[in-house]
Tab-separated table of C-alpha atoms in Angstrom:
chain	number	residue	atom	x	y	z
A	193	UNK	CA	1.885	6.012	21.072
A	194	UNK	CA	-0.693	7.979	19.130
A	195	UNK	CA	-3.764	6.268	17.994
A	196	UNK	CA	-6.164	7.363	14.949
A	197	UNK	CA	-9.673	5.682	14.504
A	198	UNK	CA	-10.905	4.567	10.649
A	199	UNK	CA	-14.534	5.861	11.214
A	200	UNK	CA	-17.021	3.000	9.405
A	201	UNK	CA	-19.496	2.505	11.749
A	202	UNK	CA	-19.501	-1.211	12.919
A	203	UNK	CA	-16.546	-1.797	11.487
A	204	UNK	CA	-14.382	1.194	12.400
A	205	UNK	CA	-11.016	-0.097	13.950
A	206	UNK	CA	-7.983	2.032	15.385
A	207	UNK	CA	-4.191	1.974	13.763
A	208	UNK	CA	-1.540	2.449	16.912
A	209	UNK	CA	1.192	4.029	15.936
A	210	UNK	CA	4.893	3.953	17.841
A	211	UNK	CA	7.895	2.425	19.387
A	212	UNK	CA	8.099	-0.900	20.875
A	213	UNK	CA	4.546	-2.091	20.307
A	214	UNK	CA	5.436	-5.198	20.066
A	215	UNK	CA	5.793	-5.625	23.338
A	216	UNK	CA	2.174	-4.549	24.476
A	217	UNK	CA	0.536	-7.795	24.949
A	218	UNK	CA	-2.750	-6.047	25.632
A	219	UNK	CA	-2.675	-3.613	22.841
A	220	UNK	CA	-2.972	-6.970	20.543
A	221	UNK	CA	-5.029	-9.170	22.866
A	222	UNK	CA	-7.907	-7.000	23.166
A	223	UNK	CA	-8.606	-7.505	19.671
A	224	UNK	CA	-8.811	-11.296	19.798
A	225	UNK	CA	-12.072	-12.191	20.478
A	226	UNK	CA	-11.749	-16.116	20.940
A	227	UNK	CA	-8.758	-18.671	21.600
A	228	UNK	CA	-7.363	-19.265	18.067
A	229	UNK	CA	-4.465	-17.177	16.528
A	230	UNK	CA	-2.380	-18.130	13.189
A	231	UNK	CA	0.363	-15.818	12.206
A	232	UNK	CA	1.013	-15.491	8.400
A	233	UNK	CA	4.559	-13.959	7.559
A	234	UNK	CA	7.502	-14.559	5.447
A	235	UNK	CA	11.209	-15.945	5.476
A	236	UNK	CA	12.636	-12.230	5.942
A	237	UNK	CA	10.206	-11.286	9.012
A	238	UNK	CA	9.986	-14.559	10.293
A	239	UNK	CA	13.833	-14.779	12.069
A	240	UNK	CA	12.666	-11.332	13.163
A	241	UNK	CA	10.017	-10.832	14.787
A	242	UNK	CA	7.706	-14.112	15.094
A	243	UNK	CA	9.112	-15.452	18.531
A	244	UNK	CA	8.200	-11.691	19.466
A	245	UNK	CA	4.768	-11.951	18.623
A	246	UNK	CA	4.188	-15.450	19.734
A	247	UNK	CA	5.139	-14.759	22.890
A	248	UNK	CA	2.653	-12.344	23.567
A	249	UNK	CA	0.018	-15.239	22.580
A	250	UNK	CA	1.026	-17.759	24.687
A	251	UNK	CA	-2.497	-18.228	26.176
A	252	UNK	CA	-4.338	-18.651	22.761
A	253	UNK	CA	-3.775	-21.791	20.560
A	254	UNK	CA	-1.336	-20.071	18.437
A	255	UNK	CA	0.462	-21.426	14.919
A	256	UNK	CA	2.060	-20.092	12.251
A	257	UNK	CA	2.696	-19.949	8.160
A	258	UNK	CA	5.962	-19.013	6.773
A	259	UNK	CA	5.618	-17.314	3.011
A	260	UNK	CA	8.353	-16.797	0.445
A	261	UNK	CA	9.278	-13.325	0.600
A	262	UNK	CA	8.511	-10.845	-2.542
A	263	UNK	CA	6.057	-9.837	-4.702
A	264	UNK	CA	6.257	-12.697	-7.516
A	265	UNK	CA	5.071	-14.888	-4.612
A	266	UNK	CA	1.765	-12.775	-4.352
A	267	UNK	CA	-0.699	-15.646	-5.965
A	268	UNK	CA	-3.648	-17.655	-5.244
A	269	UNK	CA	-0.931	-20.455	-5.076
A	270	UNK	CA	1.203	-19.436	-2.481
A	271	UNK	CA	-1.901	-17.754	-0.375
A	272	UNK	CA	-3.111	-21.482	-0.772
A	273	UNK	CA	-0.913	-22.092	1.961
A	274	UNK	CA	-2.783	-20.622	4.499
A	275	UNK	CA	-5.966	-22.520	4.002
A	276	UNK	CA	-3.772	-25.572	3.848
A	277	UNK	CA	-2.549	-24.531	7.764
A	278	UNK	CA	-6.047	-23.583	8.872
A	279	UNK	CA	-7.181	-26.688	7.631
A	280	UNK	CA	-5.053	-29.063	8.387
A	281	UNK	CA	-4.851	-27.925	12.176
A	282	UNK	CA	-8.328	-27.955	12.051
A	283	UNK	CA	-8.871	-24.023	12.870
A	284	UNK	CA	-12.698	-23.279	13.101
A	285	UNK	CA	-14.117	-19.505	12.029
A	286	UNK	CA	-13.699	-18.220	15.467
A	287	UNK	CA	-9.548	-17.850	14.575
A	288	UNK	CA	-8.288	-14.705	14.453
A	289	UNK	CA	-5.215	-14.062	11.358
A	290	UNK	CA	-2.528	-12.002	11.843
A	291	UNK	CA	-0.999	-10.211	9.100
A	292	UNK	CA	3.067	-9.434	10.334
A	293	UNK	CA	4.795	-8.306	7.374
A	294	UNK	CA	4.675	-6.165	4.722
A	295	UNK	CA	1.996	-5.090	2.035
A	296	UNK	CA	2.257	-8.308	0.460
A	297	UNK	CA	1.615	-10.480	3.968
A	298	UNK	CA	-1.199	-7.915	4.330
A	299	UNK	CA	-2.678	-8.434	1.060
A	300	UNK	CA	-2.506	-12.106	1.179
A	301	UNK	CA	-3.548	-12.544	4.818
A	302	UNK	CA	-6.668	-10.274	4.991
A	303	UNK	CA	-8.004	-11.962	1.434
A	304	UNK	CA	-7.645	-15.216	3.099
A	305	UNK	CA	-9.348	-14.038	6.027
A	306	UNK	CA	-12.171	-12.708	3.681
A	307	UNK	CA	-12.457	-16.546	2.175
A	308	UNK	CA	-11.987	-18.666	4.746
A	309	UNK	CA	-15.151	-19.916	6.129
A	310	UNK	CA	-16.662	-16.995	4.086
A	311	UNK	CA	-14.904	-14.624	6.852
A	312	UNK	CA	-13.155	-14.566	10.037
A	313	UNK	CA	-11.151	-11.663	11.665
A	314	UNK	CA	-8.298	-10.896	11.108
A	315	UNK	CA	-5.086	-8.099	12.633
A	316	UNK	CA	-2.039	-6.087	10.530
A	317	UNK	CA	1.158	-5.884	11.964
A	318	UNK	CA	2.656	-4.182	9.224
A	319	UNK	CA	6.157	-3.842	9.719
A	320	UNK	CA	7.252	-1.753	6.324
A	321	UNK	CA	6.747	1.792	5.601
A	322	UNK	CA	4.797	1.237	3.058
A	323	UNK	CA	2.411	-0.791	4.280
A	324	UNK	CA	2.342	1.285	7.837
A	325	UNK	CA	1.247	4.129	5.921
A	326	UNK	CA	-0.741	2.463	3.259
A	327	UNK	CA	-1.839	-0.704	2.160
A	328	UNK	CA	-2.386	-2.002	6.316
A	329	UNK	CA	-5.385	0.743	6.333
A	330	UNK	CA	-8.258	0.656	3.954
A	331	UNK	CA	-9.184	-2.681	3.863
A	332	UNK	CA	-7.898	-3.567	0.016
A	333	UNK	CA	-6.829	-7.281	-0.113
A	334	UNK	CA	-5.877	-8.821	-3.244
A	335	UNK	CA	-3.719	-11.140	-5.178
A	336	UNK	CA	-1.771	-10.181	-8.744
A	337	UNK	CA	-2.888	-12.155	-11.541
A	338	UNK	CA	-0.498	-12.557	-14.410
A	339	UNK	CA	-2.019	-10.260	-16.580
A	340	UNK	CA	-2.650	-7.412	-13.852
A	341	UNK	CA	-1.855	-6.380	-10.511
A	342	UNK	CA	-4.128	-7.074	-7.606
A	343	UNK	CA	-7.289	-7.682	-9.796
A	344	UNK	CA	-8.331	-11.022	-7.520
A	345	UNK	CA	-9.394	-9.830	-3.699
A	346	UNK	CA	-12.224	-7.893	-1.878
A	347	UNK	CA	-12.554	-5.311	0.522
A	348	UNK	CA	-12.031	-6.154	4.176
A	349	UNK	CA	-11.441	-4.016	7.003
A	350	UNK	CA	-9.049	-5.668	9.883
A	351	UNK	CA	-9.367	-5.604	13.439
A	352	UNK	CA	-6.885	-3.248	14.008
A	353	UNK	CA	-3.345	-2.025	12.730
A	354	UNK	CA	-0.507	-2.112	15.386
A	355	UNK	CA	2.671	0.072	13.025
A	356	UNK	CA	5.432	-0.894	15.894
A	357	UNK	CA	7.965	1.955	14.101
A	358	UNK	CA	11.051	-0.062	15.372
A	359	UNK	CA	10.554	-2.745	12.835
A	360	UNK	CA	11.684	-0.117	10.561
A	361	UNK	CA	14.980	-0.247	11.800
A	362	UNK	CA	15.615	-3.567	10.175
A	363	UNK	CA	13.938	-2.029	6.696
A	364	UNK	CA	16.892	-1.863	3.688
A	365	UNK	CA	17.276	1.804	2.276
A	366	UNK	CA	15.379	0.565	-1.112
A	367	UNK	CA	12.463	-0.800	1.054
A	368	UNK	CA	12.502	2.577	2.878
A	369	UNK	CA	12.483	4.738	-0.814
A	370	UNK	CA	9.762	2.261	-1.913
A	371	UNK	CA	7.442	3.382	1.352
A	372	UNK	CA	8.526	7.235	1.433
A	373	UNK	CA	6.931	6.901	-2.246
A	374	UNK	CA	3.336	6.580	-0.987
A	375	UNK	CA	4.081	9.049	1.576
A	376	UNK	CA	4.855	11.810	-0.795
A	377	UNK	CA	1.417	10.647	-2.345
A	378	UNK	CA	-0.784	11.902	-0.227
A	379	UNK	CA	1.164	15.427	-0.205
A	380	UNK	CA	0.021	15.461	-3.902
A	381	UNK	CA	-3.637	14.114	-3.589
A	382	UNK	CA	-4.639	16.879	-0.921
A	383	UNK	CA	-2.298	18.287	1.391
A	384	UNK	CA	-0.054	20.582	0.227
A	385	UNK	CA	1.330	21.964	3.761
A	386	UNK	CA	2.561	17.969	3.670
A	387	UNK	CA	3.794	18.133	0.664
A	388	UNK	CA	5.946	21.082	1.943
A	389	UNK	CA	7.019	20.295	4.744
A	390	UNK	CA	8.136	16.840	2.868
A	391	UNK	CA	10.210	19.172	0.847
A	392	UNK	CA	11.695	20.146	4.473
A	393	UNK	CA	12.054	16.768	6.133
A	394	UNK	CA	13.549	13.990	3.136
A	395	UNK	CA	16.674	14.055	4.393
A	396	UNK	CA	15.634	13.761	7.905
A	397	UNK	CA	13.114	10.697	6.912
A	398	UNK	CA	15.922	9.067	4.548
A	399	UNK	CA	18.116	8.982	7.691
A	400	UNK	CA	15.640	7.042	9.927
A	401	UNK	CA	14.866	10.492	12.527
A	402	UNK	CA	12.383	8.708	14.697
A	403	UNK	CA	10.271	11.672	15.058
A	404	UNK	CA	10.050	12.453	11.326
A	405	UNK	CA	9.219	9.256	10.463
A	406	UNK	CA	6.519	8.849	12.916
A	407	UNK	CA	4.893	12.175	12.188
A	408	UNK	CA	5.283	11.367	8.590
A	409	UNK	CA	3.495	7.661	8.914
A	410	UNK	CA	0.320	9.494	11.443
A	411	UNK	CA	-0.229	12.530	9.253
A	412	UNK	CA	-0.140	9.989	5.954
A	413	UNK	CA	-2.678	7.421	7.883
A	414	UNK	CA	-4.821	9.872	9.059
A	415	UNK	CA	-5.086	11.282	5.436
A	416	UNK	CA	-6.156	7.631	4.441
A	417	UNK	CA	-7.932	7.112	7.228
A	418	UNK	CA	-10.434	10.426	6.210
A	419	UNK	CA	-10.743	9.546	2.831
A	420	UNK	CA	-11.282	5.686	3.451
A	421	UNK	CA	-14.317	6.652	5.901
A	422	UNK	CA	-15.980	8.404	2.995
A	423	UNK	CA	-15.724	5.733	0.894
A	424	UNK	CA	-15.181	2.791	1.849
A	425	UNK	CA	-15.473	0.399	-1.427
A	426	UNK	CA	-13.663	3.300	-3.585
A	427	UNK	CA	-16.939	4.251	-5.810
A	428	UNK	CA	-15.754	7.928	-5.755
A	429	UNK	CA	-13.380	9.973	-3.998
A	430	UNK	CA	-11.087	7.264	-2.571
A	431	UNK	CA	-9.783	5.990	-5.929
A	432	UNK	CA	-7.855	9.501	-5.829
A	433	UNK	CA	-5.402	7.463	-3.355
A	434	UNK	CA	-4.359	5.692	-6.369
A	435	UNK	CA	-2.514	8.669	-7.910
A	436	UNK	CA	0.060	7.326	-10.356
A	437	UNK	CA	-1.220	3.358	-9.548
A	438	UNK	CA	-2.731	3.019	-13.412
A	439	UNK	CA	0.986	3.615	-14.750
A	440	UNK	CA	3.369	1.936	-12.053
A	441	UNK	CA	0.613	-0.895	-12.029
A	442	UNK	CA	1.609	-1.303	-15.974
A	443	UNK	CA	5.349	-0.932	-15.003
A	444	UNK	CA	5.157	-3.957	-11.792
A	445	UNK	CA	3.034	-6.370	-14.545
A	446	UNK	CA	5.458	-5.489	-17.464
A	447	UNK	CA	8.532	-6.187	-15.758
A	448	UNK	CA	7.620	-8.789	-13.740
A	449	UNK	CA	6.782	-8.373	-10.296
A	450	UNK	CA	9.406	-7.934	-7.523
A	451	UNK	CA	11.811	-6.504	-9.994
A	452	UNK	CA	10.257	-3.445	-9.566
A	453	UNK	CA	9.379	-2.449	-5.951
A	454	UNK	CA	5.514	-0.969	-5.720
A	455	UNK	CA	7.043	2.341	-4.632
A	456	UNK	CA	9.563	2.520	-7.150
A	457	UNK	CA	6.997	1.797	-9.931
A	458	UNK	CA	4.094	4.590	-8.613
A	459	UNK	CA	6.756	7.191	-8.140
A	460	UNK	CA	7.641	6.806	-11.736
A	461	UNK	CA	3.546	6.678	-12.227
A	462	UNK	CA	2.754	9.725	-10.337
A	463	UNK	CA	5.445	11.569	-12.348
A	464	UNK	CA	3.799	10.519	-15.414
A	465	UNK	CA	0.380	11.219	-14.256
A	466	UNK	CA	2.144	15.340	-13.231
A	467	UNK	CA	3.585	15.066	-16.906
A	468	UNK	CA	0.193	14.447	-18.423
A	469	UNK	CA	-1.074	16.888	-16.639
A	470	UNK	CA	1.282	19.389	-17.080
A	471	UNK	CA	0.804	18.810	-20.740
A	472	UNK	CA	-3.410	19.552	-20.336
A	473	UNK	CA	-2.220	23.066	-18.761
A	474	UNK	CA	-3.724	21.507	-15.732
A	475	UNK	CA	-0.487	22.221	-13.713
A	476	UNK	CA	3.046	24.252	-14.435
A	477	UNK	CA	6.130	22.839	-15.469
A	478	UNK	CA	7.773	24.136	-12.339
A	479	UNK	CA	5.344	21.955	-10.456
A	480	UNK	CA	6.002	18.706	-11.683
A	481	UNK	CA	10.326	20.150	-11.590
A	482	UNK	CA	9.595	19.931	-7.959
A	483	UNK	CA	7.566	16.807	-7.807
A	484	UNK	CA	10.901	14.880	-9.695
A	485	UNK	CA	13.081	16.874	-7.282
A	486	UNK	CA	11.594	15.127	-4.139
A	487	UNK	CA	11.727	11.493	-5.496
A	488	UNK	CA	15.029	11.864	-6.539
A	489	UNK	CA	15.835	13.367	-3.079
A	490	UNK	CA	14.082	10.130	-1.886
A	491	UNK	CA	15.823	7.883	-3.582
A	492	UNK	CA	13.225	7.057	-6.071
A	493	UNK	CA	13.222	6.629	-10.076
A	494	UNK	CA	11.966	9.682	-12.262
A	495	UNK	CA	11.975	7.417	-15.644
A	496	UNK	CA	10.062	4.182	-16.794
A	497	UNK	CA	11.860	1.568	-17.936
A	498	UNK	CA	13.980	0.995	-20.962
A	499	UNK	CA	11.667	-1.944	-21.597
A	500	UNK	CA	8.293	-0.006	-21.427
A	501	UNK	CA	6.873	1.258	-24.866
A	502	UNK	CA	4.090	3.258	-24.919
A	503	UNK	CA	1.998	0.312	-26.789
A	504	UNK	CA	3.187	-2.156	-23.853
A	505	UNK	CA	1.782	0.671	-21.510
A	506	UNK	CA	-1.611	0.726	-22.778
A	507	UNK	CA	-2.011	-2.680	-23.300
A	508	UNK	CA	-1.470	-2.833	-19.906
A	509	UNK	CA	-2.902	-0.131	-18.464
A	510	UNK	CA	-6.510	-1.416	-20.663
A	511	UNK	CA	-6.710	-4.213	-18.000
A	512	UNK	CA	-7.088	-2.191	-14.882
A	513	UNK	CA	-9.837	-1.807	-11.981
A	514	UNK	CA	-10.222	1.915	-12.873
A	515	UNK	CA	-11.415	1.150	-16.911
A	516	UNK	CA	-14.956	1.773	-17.255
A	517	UNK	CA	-16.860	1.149	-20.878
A	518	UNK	CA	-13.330	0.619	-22.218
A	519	UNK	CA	-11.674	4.315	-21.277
A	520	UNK	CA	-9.025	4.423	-19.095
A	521	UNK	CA	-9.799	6.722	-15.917
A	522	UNK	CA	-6.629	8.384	-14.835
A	523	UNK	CA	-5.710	10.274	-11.421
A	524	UNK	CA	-4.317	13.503	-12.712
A	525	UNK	CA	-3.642	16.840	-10.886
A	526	UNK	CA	-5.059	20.505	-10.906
A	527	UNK	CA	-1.893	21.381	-8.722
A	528	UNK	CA	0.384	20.246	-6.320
A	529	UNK	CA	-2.361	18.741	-3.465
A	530	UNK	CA	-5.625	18.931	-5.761
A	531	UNK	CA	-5.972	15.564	-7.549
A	532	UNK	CA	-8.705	14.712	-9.545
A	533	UNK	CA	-10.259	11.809	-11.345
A	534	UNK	CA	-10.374	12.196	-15.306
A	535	UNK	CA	-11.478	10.573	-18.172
A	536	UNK	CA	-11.553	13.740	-20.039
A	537	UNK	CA	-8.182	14.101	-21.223
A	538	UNK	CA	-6.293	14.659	-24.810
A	539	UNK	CA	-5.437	10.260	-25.541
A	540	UNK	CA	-2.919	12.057	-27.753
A	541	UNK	CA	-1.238	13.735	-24.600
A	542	UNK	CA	-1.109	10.448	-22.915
A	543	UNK	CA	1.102	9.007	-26.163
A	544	UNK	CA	3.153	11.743	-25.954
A	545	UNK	CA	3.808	11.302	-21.960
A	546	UNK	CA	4.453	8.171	-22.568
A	547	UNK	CA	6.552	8.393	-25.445
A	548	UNK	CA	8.390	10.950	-23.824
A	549	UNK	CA	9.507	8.540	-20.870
A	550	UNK	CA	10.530	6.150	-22.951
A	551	UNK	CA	13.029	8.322	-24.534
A	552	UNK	CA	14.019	9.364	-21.428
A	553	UNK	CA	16.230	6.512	-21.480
């Protein structure tokens, strides 16, 4: 097991990372501080793992809320839910939530722990790859809204991530593409010896090698972790982690979410935000050739969808957390590894990226 520490003072927590975790009854005890426990998951993780968990409780007064599984189900209605369980069992703010899913469990379960009783603790068991390497750590919780992705929710750290890499073996091959996405993401934000030796290891990672993947999910937290510690509520530097988010954000809203997965829609976004780039003379052709050459070897779109003009783009992309006095602040790139946060781009380079992926088609 290797554990990593998110450094925020009082509220710095560790994320444990490796096989069979989920059978360490301490390692997820010692962060439960009094006697009440309610699981929040969903109807795929649920026949999986839930009996596992709740056995390791079995001296806390433990219950459990079963979600619908996907990313349409992502709304203040369906998060609802959980207040209705706390409630209605009569849970007090000394209960602890635990998050076992995926990002969208994660998302739901920490907002809820943010609002309920104006906070109570709360644990991710994220059992995805993306969410192991991404959206567990930070502290983002949200809900979508119809009109924009994740634009409801607050920042609120947990009590610890426990990433038991075994639940990956029951992950589909599309889930799997959609989490090696954000992985590749933080090769392109600042690590280029990652981003390399990505280049190396995608065919090792898209065949499940345990030790690939779990060097792969540590060296992509601990990237997180570093830039989360310096900035916490993402005033500056960490809204770099949301390379390519303005564009597959736009895609996830447009075509209705769930039909395309988060990682499918940011690879597509990161490639746009290399294109724009690329089209500054911020970074070379050749550069962005090998950028679409490791999410295809991923398993991962290179073009936007059919149904995605460039007007429905930036109508979408307008209502996003990163628009300030009405511009549109983009993560672009300098360079493989050196991203950078721009509103001082050519708008008429931006039509022509994304007029140029729409004729992709």
């Amino acid at each position: 097991m290797k554990t990593l520490q998110v450094e925020l003072a009082e509220r710095s927590y560790p994320i444990y990372i490796g096989t069979d975790l989920l059978s360490q009854k301490e390692l997820l005890t010692k962060h439960i501080k009094r006697q009440e426990v309610l699981i929040v998951t969903n109807e795929t993780i649920a026949p999986l793992y839930l009996d596992k968990v709740s056995a390791l409780l079995t001296e806390f007064k433990c219950d459990s809320v079963v979600l619908p599984d996907g990313e349409s189900y992502k709304t203040l209605e369906v998060m609802n839910h959980i207040f209705d369980k706390l409630l209605s069992e009569q849970f007090s703010r000394q209960v602890t939530l635990i998050a076992l899913g995926g990002g969208v469990i994660g998302d739901m379960t920490g907002f809820a722990a943010a609002c309920y009783q104006r906070g109570v603790p709360f644990i991710q068991i994220p059992t995805t790859l993306l969410s192991q390497v991404d959206s567990s750590v930070g502290g983002k919780t949200a809900v979508n809204h119809a009109l924009g992705k994740n634009m409801i929710g607050a920042f609120y750290q947990p009590q610890c991530v426990v990433a038991d890499t075994n639940t990956l073996n029951t992950l589909d091959d599309r889930q799997l593409a959609s989490g090696l996405a954000e992985v590749i993401k933080y090769g392109l934000i600042n690590d280029l010896d990652f981003f390399e030796w990505l280049e190396k290891n995608i065919s090792a990672l898209k065949q499940r090698d345990s030790q690939a993947l779990a060097y792969a999910i540590e060296r992509s937290c601990q990237d997180k972790a570093d830039i989360v510690a310096k900035d916490e509520t993402e005033q500056d530097v960490r809204a770099l982690l949301n390379l390519g988010h303005t564009f597959g954000h736009a895609i996830e809203t447009g075509m209705g979410y769930g039909n395309w997965l988060h990682g499918e829609a940011i690879a597509t976004g990161m490639l746009m935000a290399a294109d724009l780039s690329a089209r500054q003379d911020w970074m070379s052709a050749d550069e962005v050739s090998r950028i679409a050459d490791l999410f295809l070897a991923a398993g991962l779109p290179v073009q936007s969808p059919q149904e995605m003009s460039a007007e429905k783009f930036l109508s979408l992309m307008s209502v996003d957390k990163k628009v300030q006095d009405g511009v549109i602040r983009l993560v672009l790139l300098k360079g493989i590894g050196k991203a950078i946060i721009s509103d001082d781009y050519d708008v008429e380079k931006l039509q022509e990226t994304l007029v140029a992926f729409q004729e992709k088609q």
